[in-house]
Short mmCIF file of C-alpha atoms in Angstrom, two decimals:
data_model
loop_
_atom_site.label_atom_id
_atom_site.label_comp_id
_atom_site.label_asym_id
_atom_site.label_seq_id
_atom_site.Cartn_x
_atom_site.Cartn_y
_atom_site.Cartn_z
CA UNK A 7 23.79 177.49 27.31
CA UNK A 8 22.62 174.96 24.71
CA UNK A 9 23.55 171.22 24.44
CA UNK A 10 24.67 171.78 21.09
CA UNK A 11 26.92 175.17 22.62
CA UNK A 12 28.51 172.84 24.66
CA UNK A 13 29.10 169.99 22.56
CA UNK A 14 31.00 172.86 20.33
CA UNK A 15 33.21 173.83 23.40
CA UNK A 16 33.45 170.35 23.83
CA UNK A 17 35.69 170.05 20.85
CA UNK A 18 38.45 171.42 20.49
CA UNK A 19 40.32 168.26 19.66
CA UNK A 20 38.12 168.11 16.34
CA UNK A 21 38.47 171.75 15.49
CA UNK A 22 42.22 171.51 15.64
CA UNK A 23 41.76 168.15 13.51
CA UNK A 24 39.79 169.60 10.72
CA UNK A 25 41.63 173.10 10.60
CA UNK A 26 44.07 172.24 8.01
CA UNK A 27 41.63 170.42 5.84
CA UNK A 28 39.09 172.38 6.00
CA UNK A 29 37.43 176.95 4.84
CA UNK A 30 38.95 178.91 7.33
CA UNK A 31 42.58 180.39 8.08
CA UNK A 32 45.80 178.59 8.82
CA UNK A 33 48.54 179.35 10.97
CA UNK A 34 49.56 182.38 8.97
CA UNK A 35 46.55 183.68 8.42
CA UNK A 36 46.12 182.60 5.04
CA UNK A 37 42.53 181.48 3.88
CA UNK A 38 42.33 177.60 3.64
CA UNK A 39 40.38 175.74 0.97
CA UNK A 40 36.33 175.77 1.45
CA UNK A 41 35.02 172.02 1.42
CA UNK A 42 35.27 171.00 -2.03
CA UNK A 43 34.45 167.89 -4.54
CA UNK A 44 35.36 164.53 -3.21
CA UNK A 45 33.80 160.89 -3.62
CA UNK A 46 29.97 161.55 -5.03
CA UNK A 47 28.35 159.48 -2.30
CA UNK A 48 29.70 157.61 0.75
CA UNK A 49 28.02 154.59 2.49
CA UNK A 50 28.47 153.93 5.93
CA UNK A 51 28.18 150.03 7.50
CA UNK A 52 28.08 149.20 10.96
CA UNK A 53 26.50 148.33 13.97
CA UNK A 54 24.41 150.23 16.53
CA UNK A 55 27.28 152.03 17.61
CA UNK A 56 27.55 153.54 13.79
CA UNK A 57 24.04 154.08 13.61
CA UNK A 58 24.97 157.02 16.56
CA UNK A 59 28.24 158.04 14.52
CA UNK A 60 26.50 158.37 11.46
CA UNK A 61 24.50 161.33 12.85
CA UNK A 62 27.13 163.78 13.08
CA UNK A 63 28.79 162.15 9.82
CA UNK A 64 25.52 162.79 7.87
CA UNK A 65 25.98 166.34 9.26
CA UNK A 66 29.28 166.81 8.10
CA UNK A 67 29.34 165.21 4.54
CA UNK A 68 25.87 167.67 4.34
CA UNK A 69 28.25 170.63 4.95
CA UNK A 70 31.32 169.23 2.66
CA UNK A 71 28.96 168.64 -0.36
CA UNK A 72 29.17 165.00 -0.23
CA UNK A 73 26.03 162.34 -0.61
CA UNK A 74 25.92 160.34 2.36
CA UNK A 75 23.96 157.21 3.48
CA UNK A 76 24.06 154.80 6.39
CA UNK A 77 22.82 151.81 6.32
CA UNK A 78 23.95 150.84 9.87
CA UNK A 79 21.95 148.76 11.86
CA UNK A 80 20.74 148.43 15.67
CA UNK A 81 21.76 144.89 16.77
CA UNK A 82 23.76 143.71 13.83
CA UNK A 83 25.08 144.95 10.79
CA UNK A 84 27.53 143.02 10.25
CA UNK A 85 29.07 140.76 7.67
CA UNK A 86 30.70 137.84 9.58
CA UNK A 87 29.07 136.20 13.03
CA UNK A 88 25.33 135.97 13.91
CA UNK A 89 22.86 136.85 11.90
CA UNK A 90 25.52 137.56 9.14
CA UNK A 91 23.41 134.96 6.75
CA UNK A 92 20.19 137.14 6.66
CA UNK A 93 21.99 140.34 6.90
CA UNK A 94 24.40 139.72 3.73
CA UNK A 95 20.97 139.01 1.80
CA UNK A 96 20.25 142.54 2.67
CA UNK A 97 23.66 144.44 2.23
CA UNK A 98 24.46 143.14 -0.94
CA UNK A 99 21.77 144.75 -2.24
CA UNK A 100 21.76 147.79 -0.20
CA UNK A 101 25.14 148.47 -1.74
CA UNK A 102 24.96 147.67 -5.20
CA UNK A 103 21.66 149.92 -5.36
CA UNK A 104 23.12 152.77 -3.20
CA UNK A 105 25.65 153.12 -6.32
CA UNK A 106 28.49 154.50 -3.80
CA UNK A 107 31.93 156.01 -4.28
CA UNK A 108 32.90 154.69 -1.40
CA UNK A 109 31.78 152.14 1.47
CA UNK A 110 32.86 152.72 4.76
CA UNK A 111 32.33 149.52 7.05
CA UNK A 112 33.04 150.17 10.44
CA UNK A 113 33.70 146.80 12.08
CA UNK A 114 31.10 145.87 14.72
CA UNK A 115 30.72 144.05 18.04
CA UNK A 116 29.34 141.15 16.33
CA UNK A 117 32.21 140.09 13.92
CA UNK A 118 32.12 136.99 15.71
CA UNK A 119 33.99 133.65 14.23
CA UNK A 120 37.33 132.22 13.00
CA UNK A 121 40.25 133.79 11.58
CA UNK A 122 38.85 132.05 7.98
CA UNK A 123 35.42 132.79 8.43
CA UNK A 124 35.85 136.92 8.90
CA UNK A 125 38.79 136.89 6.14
CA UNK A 126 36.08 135.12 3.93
CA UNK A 127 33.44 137.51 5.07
CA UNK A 128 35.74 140.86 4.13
CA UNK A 129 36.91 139.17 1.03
CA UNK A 130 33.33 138.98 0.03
CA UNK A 131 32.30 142.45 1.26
CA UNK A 132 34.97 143.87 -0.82
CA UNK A 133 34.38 142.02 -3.61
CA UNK A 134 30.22 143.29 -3.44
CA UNK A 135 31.48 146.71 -3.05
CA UNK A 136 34.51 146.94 -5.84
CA UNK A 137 31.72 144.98 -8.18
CA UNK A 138 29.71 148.10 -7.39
CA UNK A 139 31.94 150.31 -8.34
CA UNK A 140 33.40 151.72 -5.09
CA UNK A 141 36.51 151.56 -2.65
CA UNK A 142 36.05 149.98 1.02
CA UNK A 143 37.14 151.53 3.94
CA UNK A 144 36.91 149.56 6.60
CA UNK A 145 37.15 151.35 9.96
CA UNK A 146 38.29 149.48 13.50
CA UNK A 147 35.58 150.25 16.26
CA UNK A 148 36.04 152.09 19.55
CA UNK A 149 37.27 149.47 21.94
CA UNK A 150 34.31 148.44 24.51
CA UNK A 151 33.55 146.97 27.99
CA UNK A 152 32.78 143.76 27.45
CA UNK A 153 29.74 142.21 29.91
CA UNK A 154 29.18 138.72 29.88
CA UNK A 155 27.35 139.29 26.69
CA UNK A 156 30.83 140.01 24.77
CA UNK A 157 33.63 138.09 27.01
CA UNK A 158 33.25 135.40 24.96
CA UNK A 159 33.94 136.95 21.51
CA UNK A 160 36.40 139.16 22.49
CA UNK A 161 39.34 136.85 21.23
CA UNK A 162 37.58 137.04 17.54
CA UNK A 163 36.12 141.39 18.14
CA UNK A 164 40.10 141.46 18.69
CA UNK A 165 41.41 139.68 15.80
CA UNK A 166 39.21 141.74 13.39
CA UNK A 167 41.15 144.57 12.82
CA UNK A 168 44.20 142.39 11.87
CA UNK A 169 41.78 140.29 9.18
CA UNK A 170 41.00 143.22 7.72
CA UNK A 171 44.17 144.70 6.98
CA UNK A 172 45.34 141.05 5.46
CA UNK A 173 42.18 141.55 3.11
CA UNK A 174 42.93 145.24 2.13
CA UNK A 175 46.90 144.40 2.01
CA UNK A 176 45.92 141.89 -0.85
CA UNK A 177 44.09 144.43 -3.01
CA UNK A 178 46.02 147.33 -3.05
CA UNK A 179 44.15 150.40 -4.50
CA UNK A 180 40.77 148.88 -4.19
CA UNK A 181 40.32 148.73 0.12
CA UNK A 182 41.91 150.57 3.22
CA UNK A 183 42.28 150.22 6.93
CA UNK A 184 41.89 153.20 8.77
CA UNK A 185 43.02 152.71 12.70
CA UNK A 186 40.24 154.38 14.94
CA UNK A 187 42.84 154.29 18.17
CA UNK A 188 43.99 157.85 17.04
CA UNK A 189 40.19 158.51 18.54
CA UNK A 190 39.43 156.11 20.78
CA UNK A 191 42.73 155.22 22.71
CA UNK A 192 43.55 151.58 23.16
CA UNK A 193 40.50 151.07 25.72
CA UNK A 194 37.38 152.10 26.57
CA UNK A 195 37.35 155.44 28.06
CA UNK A 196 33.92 156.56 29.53
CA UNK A 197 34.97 160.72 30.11
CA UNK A 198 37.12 162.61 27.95
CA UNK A 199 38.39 165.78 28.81
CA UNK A 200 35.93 166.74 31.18
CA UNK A 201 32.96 165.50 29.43
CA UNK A 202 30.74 162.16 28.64
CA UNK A 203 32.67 160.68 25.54
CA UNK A 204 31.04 157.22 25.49
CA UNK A 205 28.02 155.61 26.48
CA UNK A 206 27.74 154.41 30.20
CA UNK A 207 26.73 150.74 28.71
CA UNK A 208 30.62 150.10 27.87
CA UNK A 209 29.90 150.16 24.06
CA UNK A 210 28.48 153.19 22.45
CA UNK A 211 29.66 156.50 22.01
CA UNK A 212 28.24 159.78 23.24
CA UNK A 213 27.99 163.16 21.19
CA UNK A 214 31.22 164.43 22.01
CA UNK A 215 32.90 160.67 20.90
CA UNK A 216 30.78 160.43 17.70
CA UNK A 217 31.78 164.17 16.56
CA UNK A 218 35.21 163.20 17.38
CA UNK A 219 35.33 160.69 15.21
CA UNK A 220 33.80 162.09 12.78
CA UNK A 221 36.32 164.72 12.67
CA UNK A 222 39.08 162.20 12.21
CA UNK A 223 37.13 159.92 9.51
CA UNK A 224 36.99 163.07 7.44
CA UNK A 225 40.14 164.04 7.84
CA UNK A 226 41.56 160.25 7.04
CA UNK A 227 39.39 160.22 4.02
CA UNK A 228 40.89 163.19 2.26
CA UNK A 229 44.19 162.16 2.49
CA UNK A 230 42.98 159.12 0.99
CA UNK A 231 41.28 160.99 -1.69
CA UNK A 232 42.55 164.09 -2.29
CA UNK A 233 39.75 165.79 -4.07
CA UNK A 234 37.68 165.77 -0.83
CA UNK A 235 38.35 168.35 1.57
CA UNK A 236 35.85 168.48 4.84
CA UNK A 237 34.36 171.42 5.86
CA UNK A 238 34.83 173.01 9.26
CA UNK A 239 33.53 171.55 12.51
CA UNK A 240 31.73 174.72 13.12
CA UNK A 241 29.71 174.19 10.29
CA UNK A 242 28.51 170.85 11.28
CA UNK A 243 28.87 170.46 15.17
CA UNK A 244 25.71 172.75 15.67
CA UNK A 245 23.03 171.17 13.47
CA UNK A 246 20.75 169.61 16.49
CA UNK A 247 22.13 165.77 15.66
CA UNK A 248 23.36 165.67 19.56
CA UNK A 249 20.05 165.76 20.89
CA UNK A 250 18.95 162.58 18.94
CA UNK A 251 17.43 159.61 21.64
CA UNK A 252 20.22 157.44 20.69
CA UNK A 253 22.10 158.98 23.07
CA UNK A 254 19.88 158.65 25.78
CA UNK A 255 22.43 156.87 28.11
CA UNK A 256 25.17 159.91 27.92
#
């Protein structure tokens, strides 16, 4: 049996997400629309543990007919916290030229600083990406296990997810929150269902966690656009993205 068989046996959770949303049959029987039109192009922001998620997501955009790019980033990424300064010199322009639909920013483990300093940070994230043209979606991250590396931050890492609904809250129609718990649970959860779902390091996710996710980001983002419907697991789970190194501690 293959590693990408198993990862497909390995998600059943997904295939029941996607079902109703995606070419197939539904309950009755009765054929269910094939992926169809959505946003033109999605960008994805994030950290190094999107730069893993974005595998399968590039997979499954691919098979729903929708332009994707990540621009995620090993060891930073991020908008707010260190290294924020020389990343936003980068960003900014990596959106405005990626001419999205939609950004995606997933927040990261290094959204480090004050309540002011991240609500700054989104505000000006938002305002880069509705300049461009797009709609931000910013996404909570799977909850980790902090070393002494993270202990420190963790009041702030926790805080985010509230900042950023106060941001999106205050633009109505032009940014969203989408909760990631649905996925992730309210901690960090190293085997799910029988099988490696995050990274042994306490932070990143696994193949069967990132395709999760993936499932349920698609799902979110068509009922927040309702021309977008995602195609079918089946179509996506299977394209060889599991076996990427970056998973190497699975």
């Amino acid at each position: 049996m293959t590693k990408s068989r198993t990862l497909v046996l390995g998600l059943t959770g997904v295939l029941l997400l996607t079902t109703a949303c995606s070419g197939g049959a539904d309950a009755t029987g009765a054929p269910t629309p094939a992926a169809g039109a959505g946003p033109a192009k999605v960008l994805f922001l994030g950290d190094s543990v999107a730069v893993g998620e974005a595998l399968p997501l590039a997979a499954a955009f691919k098979a729903s007919g929708v332009e994707f790019q990540s621009i995620a980033a090993e060891g930073g990424g991020n908008v707010v916290g260190p290294s924020s300064g020389e990343n936003w010199q980068k960003l900014s322009g990596q959106i405005t030229s990626a001419k999205p639909a939609v950004v995606v920013y997933q927040l990261t483990t290094y959204d480090w600083g004050s309540r002011e300093e991240q609500q700054a940070a989104y505000g000006k994230l938002l305002t880069t990406v509705t300049g461009a043209g797009a709609k931000l979606v910013f996404v909570t991250a799977p909850p980790i296990k902090p070393d002494d590396f993270y202990l420190p931050h963790m009041a702030d890492l926790n805080r985010a997810p509230d900042v950023a609904k106060a941001v999106a809250q205050a633009s109505p129609g032009k940014a969203s929150v989408l909760d990631a718990g649905a996925v992730w649970g309210g901690g960090y959860q190293r085997v799910k269902d029988g099988k490696a779902d995050r990274s042994a390091d306490g932070i990143h996710t696994c193949p069967q966690g990132a395709a999760r996710f993936t499932g349920w980001l698609l799902a979110e983002l068509a009922k927040l656009f309702p021309g977008f419907t995602p195609a079918s697991a089946q179509s996506w789970a299977n394209t060889g993205w599991s076996a990427d190194n970056h998973f190497k501690d699975c």
